[in-house]
Amino acid sequence: MDAKVIRFSPDGPGGRGLGEQRPLVTPGLLTLPPLERELVLYRDPSGRFTTGVWECEAYEEVYESYPQDEFMHVLEGSVTVIDAHGHQETFRAGDSFFIERGFKGTWRQPERMKKYFAILLAG
């Protein structure tokens, strides 16, 4: 198998877009389900590692235990992440951050946000 090099683009390869909008389904929602779009650019053969582009309308949710390790780079919009002790960090376009699997806290996204992501699921 040949190794790949994948170009990331906020609007997908060749500007083709991120696909159809669908309601975000997650157990900790504190708001009505927002609409999201996602384009997976790479998934390894095991299905444990995934990268791509994600976009979603404003929403808020609580995590009892974040299900994966995830690196994110904000392309548009912003999000405030508040941990279980009340410490908060706001990330805006141009910022990168990482959430570790098991994180407990709140995701507060006051506006539409677009990000690059790299997710590693537990083995």
PDB file of N, CA, C and O in Angstrom, residues 44-88:
ATOM      1  N   ASP A  44      -7.800   5.553   9.330  1.00  0.00           N
ATOM      2  CA  ASP A  44      -6.867   4.435   9.186  1.00  0.00           C
ATOM      3  C   ASP A  44      -7.639   3.114   9.095  1.00  0.00           C
ATOM      4  O   ASP A  44      -8.820   3.060   9.423  1.00  0.00           O
ATOM      5  N   PRO A  45      -6.996   2.063   8.627  1.00  0.00           N
ATOM      6  CA  PRO A  45      -7.684   0.785   8.430  1.00  0.00           C
ATOM      7  C   PRO A  45      -8.342   0.226   9.700  1.00  0.00           C
ATOM      8  O   PRO A  45      -9.348  -0.465   9.613  1.00  0.00           O
ATOM      9  N   SER A  46      -7.796   0.540  10.871  1.00  0.00           N
ATOM     10  CA  SER A  46      -8.396   0.029  12.115  1.00  0.00           C
ATOM     11  C   SER A  46      -9.650   0.808  12.501  1.00  0.00           C
ATOM     12  O   SER A  46     -10.420   0.370  13.349  1.00  0.00           O
ATOM     13  N   GLY A  47      -9.826   2.005  11.923  1.00  0.00           N
ATOM     14  CA  GLY A  47     -10.964   2.857  12.284  1.00  0.00           C
ATOM     15  C   GLY A  47     -10.756   3.654  13.557  1.00  0.00           C
ATOM     16  O   GLY A  47     -11.644   4.384  13.995  1.00  0.00           O
ATOM     17  N   ARG A  48      -9.578   3.540  14.166  1.00  0.00           N
ATOM     18  CA  ARG A  48      -9.309   4.224  15.437  1.00  0.00           C
ATOM     19  C   ARG A  48      -8.830   5.663  15.252  1.00  0.00           C
ATOM     20  O   ARG A  48      -8.994   6.486  16.142  1.00  0.00           O
ATOM     21  N   PHE A  49      -8.202   5.980  14.108  1.00  0.00           N
ATOM     22  CA  PHE A  49      -7.672   7.321  13.885  1.00  0.00           C
ATOM     23  C   PHE A  49      -8.391   7.954  12.699  1.00  0.00           C
ATOM     24  O   PHE A  49      -8.462   7.362  11.611  1.00  0.00           O
ATOM     25  N   THR A  50      -8.939   9.150  12.918  1.00  0.00           N
ATOM     26  CA  THR A  50      -9.711   9.850  11.890  1.00  0.00           C
ATOM     27  C   THR A  50      -9.324  11.318  11.879  1.00  0.00           C
ATOM     28  O   THR A  50      -9.125  11.922  12.937  1.00  0.00           O
ATOM     29  N   THR A  51      -9.239  11.897  10.682  1.00  0.00           N
ATOM     30  CA  THR A  51      -8.992  13.331  10.545  1.00  0.00           C
ATOM     31  C   THR A  51      -9.984  13.906   9.549  1.00  0.00           C
ATOM     32  O   THR A  51     -10.512  13.194   8.693  1.00  0.00           O
ATOM     33  N   GLY A  52     -10.235  15.209   9.676  1.00  0.00           N
ATOM     34  CA  GLY A  52     -11.140  15.836   8.731  1.00  0.00           C
ATOM     35  C   GLY A  52     -11.484  17.263   9.108  1.00  0.00           C
ATOM     36  O   GLY A  52     -10.767  17.919   9.871  1.00  0.00           O
ATOM     37  N   VAL A  53     -12.610  17.716   8.551  1.00  0.00           N
ATOM     38  CA  VAL A  53     -13.129  19.060   8.772  1.00  0.00           C
ATOM     39  C   VAL A  53     -14.545  18.914   9.324  1.00  0.00           C
ATOM     40  O   VAL A  53     -15.334  18.087   8.841  1.00  0.00           O
ATOM     41  N   TRP A  54     -14.871  19.714  10.336  1.00  0.00           N
ATOM     42  CA  TRP A  54     -16.189  19.670  10.975  1.00  0.00           C
ATOM     43  C   TRP A  54     -16.703  21.081  11.122  1.00  0.00           C
ATOM     44  O   TRP A  54     -15.936  22.004  11.401  1.00  0.00           O
ATOM     45  N   GLU A  55     -18.009  21.248  10.943  1.00  0.00           N
ATOM     46  CA  GLU A  55     -18.659  22.549  11.077  1.00  0.00           C
ATOM     47  C   GLU A  55     -19.994  22.334  11.774  1.00  0.00           C
ATOM     48  O   GLU A  55     -20.695  21.356  11.494  1.00  0.00           O
ATOM     49  N   CYS A  56     -20.340  23.243  12.692  1.00  0.00           N
ATOM     50  CA  CYS A  56     -21.583  23.074  13.437  1.00  0.00           C
ATOM     51  C   CYS A  56     -22.108  24.431  13.889  1.00  0.00           C
ATOM     52  O   CYS A  56     -21.343  25.346  14.186  1.00  0.00           O
ATOM     53  N   GLU A  57     -23.440  24.528  13.978  1.00  0.00           N
ATOM     54  CA  GLU A  57     -24.097  25.719  14.498  1.00  0.00           C
ATOM     55  C   GLU A  57     -23.846  25.827  16.009  1.00  0.00           C
ATOM     56  O   GLU A  57     -23.331  24.902  16.631  1.00  0.00           O
ATOM     57  N   ALA A  58     -24.260  26.944  16.586  1.00  0.00           N
ATOM     58  CA  ALA A  58     -24.106  27.180  18.028  1.00  0.00           C
ATOM     59  C   ALA A  58     -24.824  26.102  18.847  1.00  0.00           C
ATOM     60  O   ALA A  58     -25.910  25.651  18.477  1.00  0.00           O
ATOM     61  N   TYR A  59     -24.194  25.707  19.958  1.00  0.00           N
ATOM     62  CA  TYR A  59     -24.811  24.761  20.890  1.00  0.00           C
ATOM     63  C   TYR A  59     -23.973  24.681  22.159  1.00  0.00           C
ATOM     64  O   TYR A  59     -22.889  25.248  22.255  1.00  0.00           O
ATOM     65  N   GLU A  60     -24.515  23.944  23.131  1.00  0.00           N
ATOM     66  CA  GLU A  60     -23.790  23.704  24.383  1.00  0.00           C
ATOM     67  C   GLU A  60     -24.052  22.276  24.823  1.00  0.00           C
ATOM     68  O   GLU A  60     -25.163  21.766  24.685  1.00  0.00           O
ATOM     69  N   GLU A  61     -23.006  21.636  25.352  1.00  0.00           N
ATOM     70  CA  GLU A  61     -23.172  20.279  25.875  1.00  0.00           C
ATOM     71  C   GLU A  61     -22.240  20.042  27.052  1.00  0.00           C
ATOM     72  O   GLU A  61     -21.231  20.723  27.213  1.00  0.00           O
ATOM     73  N   VAL A  62     -22.606  19.053  27.865  1.00  0.00           N
ATOM     74  CA  VAL A  62     -21.809  18.654  29.022  1.00  0.00           C
ATOM     75  C   VAL A  62     -21.224  17.279  28.738  1.00  0.00           C
ATOM     76  O   VAL A  62     -21.915  16.391  28.231  1.00  0.00           O
ATOM     77  N   TYR A  63     -19.944  17.127  29.062  1.00  0.00           N
ATOM     78  CA  TYR A  63     -19.272  15.839  28.917  1.00  0.00           C
ATOM     79  C   TYR A  63     -19.060  15.233  30.294  1.00  0.00           C
ATOM     80  O   TYR A  63     -18.427  15.837  31.151  1.00  0.00           O
ATOM     81  N   GLU A  64     -19.577  14.036  30.481  1.00  0.00           N
ATOM     82  CA  GLU A  64     -19.286  13.291  31.706  1.00  0.00           C
ATOM     83  C   GLU A  64     -17.948  12.576  31.565  1.00  0.00           C
ATOM     84  O   GLU A  64     -17.246  12.360  32.534  1.00  0.00           O
ATOM     85  N   SER A  65     -17.611  12.223  30.334  1.00  0.00           N
ATOM     86  CA  SER A  65     -16.323  11.591  30.022  1.00  0.00           C
ATOM     87  C   SER A  65     -16.129  11.666  28.509  1.00  0.00           C
ATOM     88  O   SER A  65     -16.771  10.923  27.762  1.00  0.00           O
ATOM     89  N   TYR A  66     -15.252  12.597  28.057  1.00  0.00           N
ATOM     90  CA  TYR A  66     -15.029  12.776  26.620  1.00  0.00           C
ATOM     91  C   TYR A  66     -14.568  11.437  26.046  1.00  0.00           C
ATOM     92  O   TYR A  66     -13.664  10.801  26.585  1.00  0.00           O
ATOM     93  N   PRO A  67     -15.181  10.981  24.953  1.00  0.00           N
ATOM     94  CA  PRO A  67     -14.974   9.603  24.495  1.00  0.00           C
ATOM     95  C   PRO A  67     -13.696   9.317  23.708  1.00  0.00           C
ATOM     96  O   PRO A  67     -13.452   8.165  23.354  1.00  0.00           O
ATOM     97  N   GLN A  68     -12.878  10.338  23.431  1.00  0.00           N
ATOM     98  CA  GLN A  68     -11.718  10.135  22.567  1.00  0.00           C
ATOM     99  C   GLN A  68     -10.648  11.168  22.880  1.00  0.00           C
ATOM    100  O   GLN A  68     -10.915  12.147  23.558  1.00  0.00           O
ATOM    101  N   ASP A  69      -9.445  10.942  22.384  1.00  0.00           N
ATOM    102  CA  ASP A  69      -8.410  11.982  22.374  1.00  0.00           C
ATOM    103  C   ASP A  69      -8.630  12.755  21.081  1.00  0.00           C
ATOM    104  O   ASP A  69      -8.755  12.152  20.010  1.00  0.00           O
ATOM    105  N   GLU A  70      -8.671  14.104  21.176  1.00  0.00           N
ATOM    106  CA  GLU A  70      -8.941  14.894  19.970  1.00  0.00           C
ATOM    107  C   GLU A  70      -8.117  16.172  19.938  1.00  0.00           C
ATOM    108  O   GLU A  70      -8.145  16.967  20.860  1.00  0.00           O
ATOM    109  N   PHE A  71      -7.389  16.335  18.836  1.00  0.00           N
ATOM    110  CA  PHE A  71      -6.686  17.579  18.538  1.00  0.00           C
ATOM    111  C   PHE A  71      -7.572  18.378  17.598  1.00  0.00           C
ATOM    112  O   PHE A  71      -8.149  17.825  16.654  1.00  0.00           O
ATOM    113  N   MET A  72      -7.697  19.701  17.843  1.00  0.00           N
ATOM    114  CA  MET A  72      -8.543  20.559  17.022  1.00  0.00           C
ATOM    115  C   MET A  72      -7.814  21.848  16.661  1.00  0.00           C
ATOM    116  O   MET A  72      -7.043  22.368  17.462  1.00  0.00           O
ATOM    117  N   HIS A  73      -8.105  22.346  15.477  1.00  0.00           N
ATOM    118  CA  HIS A  73      -7.606  23.652  15.030  1.00  0.00           C
ATOM    119  C   HIS A  73      -8.823  24.431  14.531  1.00  0.00           C
ATOM    120  O   HIS A  73      -9.490  24.007  13.579  1.00  0.00           O
ATOM    121  N   VAL A  74      -9.138  25.550  15.197  1.00  0.00           N
ATOM    122  CA  VAL A  74     -10.325  26.342  14.867  1.00  0.00           C
ATOM    123  C   VAL A  74     -10.060  27.161  13.607  1.00  0.00           C
ATOM    124  O   VAL A  74      -9.099  27.928  13.539  1.00  0.00           O
ATOM    125  N   LEU A  75     -10.940  26.997  12.631  1.00  0.00           N
ATOM    126  CA  LEU A  75     -10.846  27.738  11.376  1.00  0.00           C
ATOM    127  C   LEU A  75     -11.746  28.971  11.384  1.00  0.00           C
ATOM    128  O   LEU A  75     -11.383  30.016  10.868  1.00  0.00           O
ATOM    129  N   GLU A  76     -12.938  28.828  11.948  1.00  0.00           N
ATOM    130  CA  GLU A  76     -13.915  29.912  12.029  1.00  0.00           C
ATOM    131  C   GLU A  76     -14.689  29.760  13.327  1.00  0.00           C
ATOM    132  O   GLU A  76     -14.889  28.656  13.814  1.00  0.00           O
ATOM    133  N   GLY A  77     -15.145  30.899  13.875  1.00  0.00           N
ATOM    134  CA  GLY A  77     -15.963  30.855  15.075  1.00  0.00           C
ATOM    135  C   GLY A  77     -15.142  30.718  16.339  1.00  0.00           C
ATOM    136  O   GLY A  77     -13.937  30.993  16.356  1.00  0.00           O
ATOM    137  N   SER A  78     -15.809  30.257  17.401  1.00  0.00           N
ATOM    138  CA  SER A  78     -15.135  30.105  18.691  1.00  0.00           C
ATOM    139  C   SER A  78     -15.869  29.090  19.556  1.00  0.00           C
ATOM    140  O   SER A  78     -17.024  28.756  19.308  1.00  0.00           O
ATOM    141  N   VAL A  79     -15.168  28.640  20.593  1.00  0.00           N
ATOM    142  CA  VAL A  79     -15.734  27.738  21.582  1.00  0.00           C
ATOM    143  C   VAL A  79     -15.055  28.012  22.917  1.00  0.00           C
ATOM    144  O   VAL A  79     -13.868  28.334  22.958  1.00  0.00           O
ATOM    145  N   THR A  80     -15.820  27.905  23.997  1.00  0.00           N
ATOM    146  CA  THR A  80     -15.257  27.969  25.337  1.00  0.00           C
ATOM    147  C   THR A  80     -15.415  26.593  25.967  1.00  0.00           C
ATOM    148  O   THR A  80     -16.513  26.030  25.976  1.00  0.00           O
ATOM    149  N   VAL A  81     -14.320  26.059  26.475  1.00  0.00           N
ATOM    150  CA  VAL A  81     -14.308  24.754  27.125  1.00  0.00           C
ATOM    151  C   VAL A  81     -14.093  25.009  28.619  1.00  0.00           C
ATOM    152  O   VAL A  81     -13.136  25.680  29.002  1.00  0.00           O
ATOM    153  N   ILE A  82     -15.000  24.482  29.442  1.00  0.00           N
ATOM    154  CA  ILE A  82     -14.961  24.704  30.890  1.00  0.00           C
ATOM    155  C   ILE A  82     -14.791  23.350  31.564  1.00  0.00           C
ATOM    156  O   ILE A  82     -15.618  22.447  31.381  1.00  0.00           O
ATOM    157  N   ASP A  83     -13.724  23.189  32.356  1.00  0.00           N
ATOM    158  CA  ASP A  83     -13.511  21.892  33.001  1.00  0.00           C
ATOM    159  C   ASP A  83     -14.357  21.762  34.266  1.00  0.00           C
ATOM    160  O   ASP A  83     -15.049  22.701  34.675  1.00  0.00           O
ATOM    161  N   ALA A  84     -14.311  20.601  34.891  1.00  0.00           N
ATOM    162  CA  ALA A  84     -15.137  20.294  36.064  1.00  0.00           C
ATOM    163  C   ALA A  84     -14.831  21.190  37.258  1.00  0.00           C
ATOM    164  O   ALA A  84     -15.642  21.306  38.181  1.00  0.00           O
ATOM    165  N   HIS A  85     -13.675  21.864  37.266  1.00  0.00           N
ATOM    166  CA  HIS A  85     -13.293  22.762  38.363  1.00  0.00           C
ATOM    167  C   HIS A  85     -13.647  24.214  38.065  1.00  0.00           C
ATOM    168  O   HIS A  85     -13.343  25.104  38.859  1.00  0.00           O
ATOM    169  N   GLY A  86     -14.245  24.467  36.893  1.00  0.00           N
ATOM    170  CA  GLY A  86     -14.647  25.817  36.530  1.00  0.00           C
ATOM    171  C   GLY A  86     -13.620  26.595  35.724  1.00  0.00           C
ATOM    172  O   GLY A  86     -13.879  27.725  35.311  1.00  0.00           O
ATOM    173  N   HIS A  87     -12.433  26.018  35.493  1.00  0.00           N
ATOM    174  CA  HIS A  87     -11.429  26.697  34.663  1.00  0.00           C
ATOM    175  C   HIS A  87     -11.910  26.693  33.224  1.00  0.00           C
ATOM    176  O   HIS A  87     -12.354  25.665  32.709  1.00  0.00           O
ATOM    177  N   GLN A  88     -11.830  27.853  32.568  1.00  0.00           N
ATOM    178  CA  GLN A  88     -12.299  27.913  31.182  1.00  0.00           C
ATOM    179  C   GLN A  88     -11.251  28.503  30.259  1.00  0.00           C
ATOM    180  O   GLN A  88     -10.444  29.329  30.666  1.00  0.00           O
TER     181      GLN A  88
END
